Structure formats: structure tokens, C-alpha cells
Amino acid sequence: MSTRDKILLLPQLAAQVRAWRAAGDTVVFANGCFDLLHVGHVRYLRAAAALGDHLVVALNSDASTRRLKGPGRPVASERARAELVAAVRGVAAVVIFDQPTVEPLLRALRPAIHAKGTDYTPATVPEAAIAAELGIQVRIVGDPKRHSSADLLRRLRPDATC
């Protein structure tokens, strides 16, 4: 499967996730903006992928990333970011979303595991309540949060606001 073929619309992805679950496979869900893909992102995604059979990544749309990160972001378009994330070993599928939270995606996909990065704790995961309601296990994965796209941007463009 080509990298671009891994980028799916939600109805396509939901059908694929149902098929994986019907086959007895474990589906893992991760999410983020992934603007300026860096080593911390790759370590997070690879650790998430190791938790199950299929890793689904929800990628914030350009508009959603702009709302979260501010003007000038994202640096890369949602399609470019989705293709980069899809190219990471272990990523089975990518979906672009525009909602303020991933709650609708968790409801639609019902993965077994929701993987969050080490900038969260079990107590601070925004989706903890919905995960508990749906029986989704929350796991914290990746290396310590010592990498960020904002830090990279500051080094590349010292005069920019990130």
C-alpha cells in the first residue's frame, strides 16, 4: 500500500477499523498536529504502533492546527503532514479532522487503545472521560517531551512567533 493510500476519509477508515476488529486485531489510535515532523513525533508514533496491530493517526486539519498553534501555523499543509505521518513505519492509516477534539473520532472508530504522548499524564488526557465511557484503554507513550515544532521554528526563524 502506498503512503497516500493510507490517508482515508472517516467513513472509509471506520469500515477498515471494523474489519480489523472483526479479524480480532487490536486498533491503536493516536492524534496530533505533526507540524514539522521531528524525532519526538516518530518515537511517539512508533511506540503507539507497538501497542497493537494497526495504528490509526488522526491529524489536525490546517484550520484546527491554526486554532491550536496560532498564526503562521501550520508550516506544512495537512496533506503534506498526513503523507509524512503515513510514511512512518507502523502507521496503518491517517485521517484528517477539523473538530476541536477527537471525541467524535473515538466514538466512530472505537479503538482498543488511545495513545497519548508524554506531555500528558493519565490525569490530564483530555479524552479520558470519553475513553472510559467507551472502554478504550489510554496509554502514555514516547520519549520525554524534549522536542517540539515550536522550538524548531524558533531556531529556524528567531523573529517569528510560534
Coordinates of C-alpha atoms in Angstrom, one line a residue:
M1 CA 0.0 0.0 0.0
S2 CA 1.4 3.4 -0.9
T3 CA 1.7 6.2 1.6
R4 CA -1.0 8.2 0.0
D5 CA -3.4 5.2 0.1
K6 CA -3.1 5.2 3.9
I7 CA -4.8 8.7 4.0
L8 CA -8.5 7.9 4.4
L9 CA -11.8 9.8 4.9
L10 CA -13.6 8.9 8.1
P11 CA -16.3 6.6 6.5
Q12 CA -13.5 4.6 4.7
L13 CA -11.5 4.4 7.9
A14 CA -14.4 3.4 10.1
A15 CA -15.1 0.5 7.7
Q16 CA -11.5 -0.6 7.8
V17 CA -11.3 -0.4 11.6
R18 CA -14.5 -2.5 11.8
A19 CA -12.8 -5.1 9.5
W20 CA -9.6 -5.2 11.6
R21 CA -11.6 -5.6 14.8
A22 CA -13.7 -8.4 13.3
A23 CA -10.5 -10.2 12.5
G24 CA -9.5 -9.9 16.2
D25 CA -6.9 -7.3 15.6
T26 CA -6.0 -4.5 18.1
V27 CA -6.5 -1.0 16.8
V28 CA -4.5 1.8 18.4
F29 CA -5.4 5.5 18.0
A30 CA -3.0 8.5 18.2
N31 CA -3.5 12.1 17.3
G32 CA -1.7 15.4 16.8
C33 CA -0.8 18.3 14.5
F34 CA 2.6 16.8 13.5
D35 CA 3.7 20.1 12.1
L36 CA 7.4 19.9 11.2
L37 CA 7.7 16.2 11.8
H38 CA 10.6 15.6 14.3
V39 CA 12.2 12.7 16.2
G40 CA 9.8 13.1 19.1
H41 CA 6.8 12.6 16.8
V42 CA 8.4 9.5 15.3
R43 CA 9.2 8.0 18.7
Y44 CA 5.6 8.6 19.8
L45 CA 4.1 7.0 16.7
R46 CA 6.4 4.0 16.8
A47 CA 5.7 3.4 20.5
A48 CA 2.0 3.7 19.8
A49 CA 2.2 1.3 16.9
A50 CA 3.9 -1.2 19.2
L51 CA 0.8 -1.4 21.4
G52 CA -1.3 -3.2 18.8
D53 CA -1.8 -4.5 15.3
H54 CA -2.9 -1.3 13.5
L55 CA -2.1 2.3 14.3
V56 CA -4.6 4.9 13.2
V57 CA -3.5 8.5 13.4
A58 CA -5.9 11.5 13.5
L59 CA -4.2 14.6 12.1
N60 CA -5.4 18.1 12.9
S61 CA -6.5 19.9 9.8
D62 CA -4.8 23.2 8.8
A63 CA -7.7 25.2 10.3
S64 CA -7.6 23.1 13.5
T65 CA -3.8 23.5 13.8
R66 CA -4.1 27.2 13.3
R67 CA -6.6 27.4 16.1
L68 CA -4.4 25.4 18.4
K69 CA -0.9 26.8 17.5
G70 CA -1.7 30.4 16.3
P71 CA -0.9 32.5 13.2
G72 CA 1.7 31.2 10.9
R73 CA 0.9 27.6 11.7
P74 CA 0.9 25.0 10.3
V75 CA 4.1 25.3 8.3
A76 CA 3.2 22.3 6.2
S77 CA -0.2 21.7 4.7
E78 CA -2.5 19.0 6.1
R79 CA -1.9 16.8 3.0
A80 CA 1.8 17.0 3.3
R81 CA 1.7 16.4 7.1
A82 CA -0.6 13.4 6.5
E83 CA 1.7 11.9 3.9
L84 CA 4.7 12.3 6.2
V85 CA 2.9 10.7 9.1
A86 CA 1.6 7.9 6.9
A87 CA 5.2 7.2 5.9
V88 CA 6.3 6.4 9.4
R89 CA 6.7 2.7 9.9
G90 CA 3.8 1.2 11.9
V91 CA 1.2 3.8 10.8
A92 CA -1.6 1.9 9.1
A93 CA -3.9 4.8 8.4
V94 CA -4.3 8.6 8.7
V95 CA -7.4 10.6 8.9
I96 CA -7.5 14.4 8.9
F97 CA -10.0 16.0 11.3
D98 CA -11.2 19.6 11.9
Q99 CA -13.2 19.2 15.2
P100 CA -11.9 20.8 18.4
T101 CA -11.4 17.3 20.0
V102 CA -11.0 13.7 18.8
E103 CA -14.1 12.7 20.7
P104 CA -16.2 12.2 17.5
L105 CA -13.4 10.0 16.1
L106 CA -13.1 7.9 19.2
R107 CA -16.9 7.4 19.1
A108 CA -16.8 6.5 15.4
L109 CA -13.7 4.2 15.5
R110 CA -13.8 2.8 19.0
P111 CA -10.1 1.7 19.1
A112 CA -8.9 -0.6 21.8
I113 CA -6.2 1.8 22.9
H114 CA -5.8 5.6 22.7
A115 CA -2.1 6.5 22.8
K116 CA -1.0 9.9 24.1
G117 CA 2.4 11.5 24.3
T118 CA 4.5 12.1 27.4
D119 CA 3.3 15.7 27.7
Y120 CA 0.2 14.1 29.2
T121 CA -0.4 12.0 32.3
P122 CA -3.3 9.7 32.8
A123 CA -5.0 12.5 34.8
T124 CA -4.5 15.2 32.1
V125 CA -5.6 13.3 29.0
P126 CA -8.4 15.4 27.5
E127 CA -10.2 12.4 26.2
A128 CA -10.0 10.3 29.4
A129 CA -13.7 10.5 30.2
I130 CA -14.9 9.5 26.7
A131 CA -12.2 6.8 26.6
A132 CA -13.5 5.4 29.9
E133 CA -17.1 5.6 28.7
L134 CA -16.3 3.6 25.5
G135 CA -13.9 1.1 27.2
I136 CA -10.9 2.5 25.4
Q137 CA -7.6 2.0 27.3
V138 CA -5.4 5.2 27.5
R139 CA -1.7 4.7 27.3
I140 CA 1.1 7.3 27.6
V141 CA 3.9 6.5 25.2
G142 CA 7.0 8.0 23.6
D143 CA 10.1 9.7 24.9
P144 CA 10.1 12.7 27.3
K145 CA 8.8 15.9 25.8
R146 CA 12.1 17.5 24.8
H147 CA 11.2 18.1 21.2
S148 CA 8.7 20.5 19.6
S149 CA 7.8 22.0 16.3
A150 CA 7.7 25.4 18.0
D151 CA 11.3 25.0 19.2
L152 CA 12.4 24.1 15.7
L153 CA 10.6 27.1 14.3
R154 CA 12.3 29.4 16.8
R155 CA 15.7 28.1 15.8
L156 CA 14.9 28.5 12.1
R157 CA 13.0 31.8 12.4
P158 CA 14.1 33.6 15.5
D159 CA 11.9 36.6 14.7
A160 CA 8.7 34.5 14.3
T161 CA 6.0 34.0 16.8
C162 CA 5.2 30.3 17.2

